[in-house]
Amino acid sequence: MKTYKKIMDVLAGIEKLILVVSTILILVLTVGNVFSRKVIHRSWSFTEELVVAVFVLITLLAAALACREGELVSLNLVTERLPKKTKKPIAILVTVLSVIFTVILFYYGMDKVLTQLANGKRTFVLNWPEWIFWSFVPIGAGCMILHFIEYCIDFCTDFKFAKRKEEA
């Protein structure tokens, strides 16, 4: 279990690093484009393509990290009022349904990546292969799947609860 948690901690660390770098990239591109339009009177037309693609990556990785902590939108109003015996089966059911949905997202994201690879389609302004940007969908979905499962295991084994007791 400890090896598994170390691997998941490394994955979460990589995700956080990507989020920080991506957020800084969006900030620099957006501010740079505004500055360029106002001062030089020239727009950076490529920024729209990059910002939209990177925003998709940020959204999916942030959702994956939220999955890790069990902080995605849920029906806590209902589940918190359930008896303790039923909380674990409900957590497992919610995890299974969430993983099914995310696997579908992963599947269609991979399908789009493979289609873009086969077609050789390129972006309009940057002329980059579109599969690069579409690959963010299955990457984010894969991370979400792993973190859904991680949260469910932690919840059902009370791993985080036991870890908090050790730290206290």
PDB file of C-alpha atoms in Angstrom:
ATOM      1  CA  MET A   1       0.000   0.000   0.000  1.00  0.00           C
ATOM      2  CA  LYS A   2       2.853   2.373   0.801  1.00  0.00           C
ATOM      3  CA  THR A   3       4.448   1.865  -2.635  1.00  0.00           C
ATOM      4  CA  TYR A   4       1.103   2.501  -4.285  1.00  0.00           C
ATOM      5  CA  LYS A   5       0.657   5.748  -2.323  1.00  0.00           C
ATOM      6  CA  LYS A   6       4.189   6.868  -3.188  1.00  0.00           C
ATOM      7  CA  ILE A   7       3.487   6.308  -6.887  1.00  0.00           C
ATOM      8  CA  MET A   8       0.214   8.224  -6.620  1.00  0.00           C
ATOM      9  CA  ASP A   9       1.961  11.034  -4.701  1.00  0.00           C
ATOM     10  CA  VAL A  10       4.549  11.307  -7.493  1.00  0.00           C
ATOM     11  CA  LEU A  11       1.754  11.406 -10.095  1.00  0.00           C
ATOM     12  CA  ALA A  12      -0.032  14.138  -8.131  1.00  0.00           C
ATOM     13  CA  GLY A  13       3.232  16.076  -7.858  1.00  0.00           C
ATOM     14  CA  ILE A  14       3.724  15.894 -11.627  1.00  0.00           C
ATOM     15  CA  GLU A  15       0.123  17.012 -12.149  1.00  0.00           C
ATOM     16  CA  LYS A  16       0.635  19.977  -9.810  1.00  0.00           C
ATOM     17  CA  LEU A  17       3.839  20.949 -11.612  1.00  0.00           C
ATOM     18  CA  ILE A  18       2.054  20.796 -14.981  1.00  0.00           C
ATOM     19  CA  LEU A  19      -0.774  22.907 -13.543  1.00  0.00           C
ATOM     20  CA  VAL A  20       1.638  25.575 -12.303  1.00  0.00           C
ATOM     21  CA  VAL A  21       3.570  25.721 -15.582  1.00  0.00           C
ATOM     22  CA  SER A  22       0.335  25.720 -17.626  1.00  0.00           C
ATOM     23  CA  THR A  23      -1.191  28.495 -15.549  1.00  0.00           C
ATOM     24  CA  ILE A  24       1.949  30.619 -15.898  1.00  0.00           C
ATOM     25  CA  LEU A  25       1.923  29.954 -19.654  1.00  0.00           C
ATOM     26  CA  ILE A  26      -1.691  31.108 -19.962  1.00  0.00           C
ATOM     27  CA  LEU A  27      -0.927  34.186 -17.869  1.00  0.00           C
ATOM     28  CA  VAL A  28       2.113  35.134 -19.955  1.00  0.00           C
ATOM     29  CA  LEU A  29       0.310  34.549 -23.255  1.00  0.00           C
ATOM     30  CA  THR A  30      -2.809  36.453 -22.247  1.00  0.00           C
ATOM     31  CA  VAL A  31      -1.013  39.430 -20.693  1.00  0.00           C
ATOM     32  CA  GLY A  32       1.498  39.482 -23.548  1.00  0.00           C
ATOM     33  CA  ASN A  33      -1.286  39.496 -26.124  1.00  0.00           C
ATOM     34  CA  VAL A  34      -3.136  42.330 -24.366  1.00  0.00           C
ATOM     35  CA  PHE A  35       0.092  44.324 -24.067  1.00  0.00           C
ATOM     36  CA  SER A  36       0.904  43.688 -27.723  1.00  0.00           C
ATOM     37  CA  ARG A  37      -2.545  44.795 -28.870  1.00  0.00           C
ATOM     38  CA  LYS A  38      -2.555  47.968 -26.767  1.00  0.00           C
ATOM     39  CA  VAL A  39       1.056  49.076 -27.215  1.00  0.00           C
ATOM     40  CA  ILE A  40       2.254  47.651 -30.531  1.00  0.00           C
ATOM     41  CA  HIS A  41      -1.216  47.353 -32.087  1.00  0.00           C
ATOM     42  CA  ARG A  42      -0.558  43.791 -33.199  1.00  0.00           C
ATOM     43  CA  SER A  43      -2.381  40.774 -31.885  1.00  0.00           C
ATOM     44  CA  TRP A  44      -0.712  37.453 -31.140  1.00  0.00           C
ATOM     45  CA  SER A  45      -3.147  35.332 -33.124  1.00  0.00           C
ATOM     46  CA  PHE A  46      -1.600  32.074 -31.936  1.00  0.00           C
ATOM     47  CA  THR A  47      -2.501  32.700 -28.307  1.00  0.00           C
ATOM     48  CA  GLU A  48      -6.135  31.682 -28.725  1.00  0.00           C
ATOM     49  CA  GLU A  49      -5.210  28.181 -29.915  1.00  0.00           C
ATOM     50  CA  LEU A  50      -2.700  27.656 -27.130  1.00  0.00           C
ATOM     51  CA  VAL A  51      -4.776  29.154 -24.329  1.00  0.00           C
ATOM     52  CA  VAL A  52      -7.863  27.091 -25.182  1.00  0.00           C
ATOM     53  CA  ALA A  53      -5.866  23.842 -25.426  1.00  0.00           C
ATOM     54  CA  VAL A  54      -3.912  24.479 -22.228  1.00  0.00           C
ATOM     55  CA  PHE A  55      -7.106  25.469 -20.416  1.00  0.00           C
ATOM     56  CA  VAL A  56      -8.564  22.044 -21.284  1.00  0.00           C
ATOM     57  CA  LEU A  57      -5.461  20.425 -19.785  1.00  0.00           C
ATOM     58  CA  ILE A  58      -5.697  22.573 -16.642  1.00  0.00           C
ATOM     59  CA  THR A  59      -9.386  21.752 -16.208  1.00  0.00           C
ATOM     60  CA  LEU A  60      -8.893  18.001 -16.512  1.00  0.00           C
ATOM     61  CA  LEU A  61      -5.802  17.830 -14.295  1.00  0.00           C
ATOM     62  CA  ALA A  62      -7.429  20.010 -11.640  1.00  0.00           C
ATOM     63  CA  ALA A  63     -10.471  17.712 -11.757  1.00  0.00           C
ATOM     64  CA  ALA A  64      -8.142  14.727 -11.369  1.00  0.00           C
ATOM     65  CA  LEU A  65      -6.561  16.245  -8.263  1.00  0.00           C
ATOM     66  CA  ALA A  66     -10.040  16.980  -6.913  1.00  0.00           C
ATOM     67  CA  CYS A  67     -10.917  13.305  -7.489  1.00  0.00           C
ATOM     68  CA  ARG A  68      -7.911  12.371  -5.366  1.00  0.00           C
ATOM     69  CA  GLU A  69      -9.360  14.238  -2.410  1.00  0.00           C
ATOM     70  CA  GLY A  70     -12.984  13.312  -3.095  1.00  0.00           C
ATOM     71  CA  GLU A  71     -13.784  16.982  -3.669  1.00  0.00           C
ATOM     72  CA  LEU A  72     -15.721  16.764  -6.904  1.00  0.00           C
ATOM     73  CA  VAL A  73     -19.342  17.761  -6.895  1.00  0.00           C
ATOM     74  CA  SER A  74     -21.293  15.082  -5.089  1.00  0.00           C
ATOM     75  CA  LEU A  75     -24.451  14.551  -3.160  1.00  0.00           C
ATOM     76  CA  ASN A  76     -22.967  15.001   0.304  1.00  0.00           C
ATOM     77  CA  LEU A  77     -26.355  16.139   1.551  1.00  0.00           C
ATOM     78  CA  VAL A  78     -27.575  12.572   1.044  1.00  0.00           C
ATOM     79  CA  THR A  79     -24.423  10.511   1.607  1.00  0.00           C
ATOM     80  CA  GLU A  80     -23.359  12.233   4.836  1.00  0.00           C
ATOM     81  CA  ARG A  81     -26.696  11.350   6.432  1.00  0.00           C
ATOM     82  CA  LEU A  82     -26.425   7.654   5.626  1.00  0.00           C
ATOM     83  CA  PRO A  83     -25.460   5.114   8.268  1.00  0.00           C
ATOM     84  CA  LYS A  84     -21.738   4.292   8.392  1.00  0.00           C
ATOM     85  CA  LYS A  85     -22.380   0.773   7.058  1.00  0.00           C
ATOM     86  CA  THR A  86     -23.809   2.106   3.801  1.00  0.00           C
ATOM     87  CA  LYS A  87     -21.181   4.792   3.173  1.00  0.00           C
ATOM     88  CA  LYS A  88     -18.559   2.392   1.823  1.00  0.00           C
ATOM     89  CA  PRO A  89     -20.885   0.620  -0.647  1.00  0.00           C
ATOM     90  CA  ILE A  90     -22.142   4.019  -1.840  1.00  0.00           C
ATOM     91  CA  ALA A  91     -18.535   5.240  -2.239  1.00  0.00           C
ATOM     92  CA  ILE A  92     -17.744   2.145  -4.293  1.00  0.00           C
ATOM     93  CA  LEU A  93     -20.863   2.635  -6.439  1.00  0.00           C
ATOM     94  CA  VAL A  94     -20.059   6.306  -7.029  1.00  0.00           C
ATOM     95  CA  THR A  95     -16.469   5.387  -7.906  1.00  0.00           C
ATOM     96  CA  VAL A  96     -17.586   2.707 -10.365  1.00  0.00           C
ATOM     97  CA  LEU A  97     -20.018   5.116 -12.057  1.00  0.00           C
ATOM     98  CA  SER A  98     -17.415   7.886 -12.140  1.00  0.00           C
ATOM     99  CA  VAL A  99     -14.789   5.548 -13.576  1.00  0.00           C
ATOM    100  CA  ILE A 100     -17.243   4.339 -16.236  1.00  0.00           C
ATOM    101  CA  PHE A 101     -17.966   7.924 -17.270  1.00  0.00           C
ATOM    102  CA  THR A 102     -14.268   8.795 -17.292  1.00  0.00           C
ATOM    103  CA  VAL A 103     -13.361   5.665 -19.271  1.00  0.00           C
ATOM    104  CA  ILE A 104     -15.883   6.795 -21.895  1.00  0.00           C
ATOM    105  CA  LEU A 105     -14.210  10.226 -21.915  1.00  0.00           C
ATOM    106  CA  PHE A 106     -10.812   8.526 -22.253  1.00  0.00           C
ATOM    107  CA  TYR A 107     -12.060   6.297 -25.086  1.00  0.00           C
ATOM    108  CA  TYR A 108     -13.508   9.143 -27.129  1.00  0.00           C
ATOM    109  CA  GLY A 109     -10.454  11.305 -26.438  1.00  0.00           C
ATOM    110  CA  MET A 110      -8.155   8.543 -27.703  1.00  0.00           C
ATOM    111  CA  ASP A 111     -10.422   8.007 -30.699  1.00  0.00           C
ATOM    112  CA  LYS A 112     -10.112  11.703 -31.551  1.00  0.00           C
ATOM    113  CA  VAL A 113      -6.308  11.597 -31.113  1.00  0.00           C
ATOM    114  CA  LEU A 114      -6.009   8.569 -33.406  1.00  0.00           C
ATOM    115  CA  THR A 115      -8.329  10.166 -35.968  1.00  0.00           C
ATOM    116  CA  GLN A 116      -6.270  13.363 -35.936  1.00  0.00           C
ATOM    117  CA  LEU A 117      -3.067  11.327 -36.313  1.00  0.00           C
ATOM    118  CA  ALA A 118      -4.518   9.422 -39.275  1.00  0.00           C
ATOM    119  CA  ASN A 119      -5.855  12.562 -40.971  1.00  0.00           C
ATOM    120  CA  GLY A 120      -2.753  14.624 -40.320  1.00  0.00           C
ATOM    121  CA  LYS A 121      -4.959  17.596 -39.468  1.00  0.00           C
ATOM    122  CA  ARG A 122      -3.112  20.671 -38.262  1.00  0.00           C
ATOM    123  CA  THR A 123      -4.147  23.747 -36.302  1.00  0.00           C
ATOM    124  CA  PHE A 124      -5.114  26.836 -38.244  1.00  0.00           C
ATOM    125  CA  VAL A 125      -2.682  29.412 -36.870  1.00  0.00           C
ATOM    126  CA  LEU A 126       0.261  27.506 -35.384  1.00  0.00           C
ATOM    127  CA  ASN A 127       0.103  24.701 -37.964  1.00  0.00           C
ATOM    128  CA  TRP A 128       0.811  22.142 -35.207  1.00  0.00           C
ATOM    129  CA  PRO A 129      -0.671  18.643 -35.392  1.00  0.00           C
ATOM    130  CA  GLU A 130      -4.099  18.747 -33.724  1.00  0.00           C
ATOM    131  CA  TRP A 131      -3.544  15.401 -32.004  1.00  0.00           C
ATOM    132  CA  ILE A 132      -1.140  17.164 -29.626  1.00  0.00           C
ATOM    133  CA  PHE A 133      -3.959  19.284 -28.210  1.00  0.00           C
ATOM    134  CA  TRP A 134      -6.490  16.440 -28.268  1.00  0.00           C
ATOM    135  CA  SER A 135      -4.081  14.239 -26.301  1.00  0.00           C
ATOM    136  CA  PHE A 136      -4.814  16.399 -23.263  1.00  0.00           C
ATOM    137  CA  VAL A 137      -8.275  14.772 -22.996  1.00  0.00           C
ATOM    138  CA  PRO A 138      -7.148  11.145 -22.549  1.00  0.00           C
ATOM    139  CA  ILE A 139      -4.232  12.248 -20.355  1.00  0.00           C
ATOM    140  CA  GLY A 140      -6.588  14.108 -18.015  1.00  0.00           C
ATOM    141  CA  ALA A 141      -9.153  11.302 -18.109  1.00  0.00           C
ATOM    142  CA  GLY A 142      -6.474   8.719 -17.281  1.00  0.00           C
ATOM    143  CA  CYS A 143      -5.344  10.758 -14.292  1.00  0.00           C
ATOM    144  CA  MET A 144      -8.961  11.113 -13.159  1.00  0.00           C
ATOM    145  CA  ILE A 145      -9.503   7.342 -13.362  1.00  0.00           C
ATOM    146  CA  LEU A 146      -6.410   6.677 -11.247  1.00  0.00           C
ATOM    147  CA  HIS A 147      -7.418   9.265  -8.645  1.00  0.00           C
ATOM    148  CA  PHE A 148     -11.039   8.055  -8.455  1.00  0.00           C
ATOM    149  CA  ILE A 149      -9.721   4.585  -7.665  1.00  0.00           C
ATOM    150  CA  GLU A 150      -7.160   5.990  -5.223  1.00  0.00           C
ATOM    151  CA  TYR A 151      -9.823   7.921  -3.324  1.00  0.00           C
ATOM    152  CA  CYS A 152     -12.119   4.901  -3.171  1.00  0.00           C
ATOM    153  CA  ILE A 153      -9.313   2.688  -1.827  1.00  0.00           C
ATOM    154  CA  ASP A 154      -8.363   5.328   0.738  1.00  0.00           C
ATOM    155  CA  PHE A 155     -11.985   5.801   1.779  1.00  0.00           C
ATOM    156  CA  CYS A 156     -12.735   2.090   2.054  1.00  0.00           C
ATOM    157  CA  THR A 157      -9.528   1.239   3.910  1.00  0.00           C
ATOM    158  CA  ASP A 158      -9.607   4.402   6.040  1.00  0.00           C
ATOM    159  CA  PHE A 159      -6.006   4.964   4.893  1.00  0.00           C
ATOM    160  CA  LYS A 160      -6.121   8.743   5.252  1.00  0.00           C
ATOM    161  CA  PHE A 161      -7.856   8.500   8.622  1.00  0.00           C
ATOM    162  CA  ALA A 162      -5.157   6.118   9.913  1.00  0.00           C
ATOM    163  CA  LYS A 163      -2.422   8.368   8.480  1.00  0.00           C
ATOM    164  CA  ARG A 164      -3.881  11.423  10.241  1.00  0.00           C
ATOM    165  CA  LYS A 165      -3.911   9.516  13.557  1.00  0.00           C
ATOM    166  CA  GLU A 166      -0.219   8.632  13.127  1.00  0.00           C
ATOM    167  CA  GLU A 167       0.683  12.272  12.475  1.00  0.00           C
ATOM    168  CA  ALA A 168      -1.165  13.514  15.566  1.00  0.00           C
TER     169      ALA A 168
END
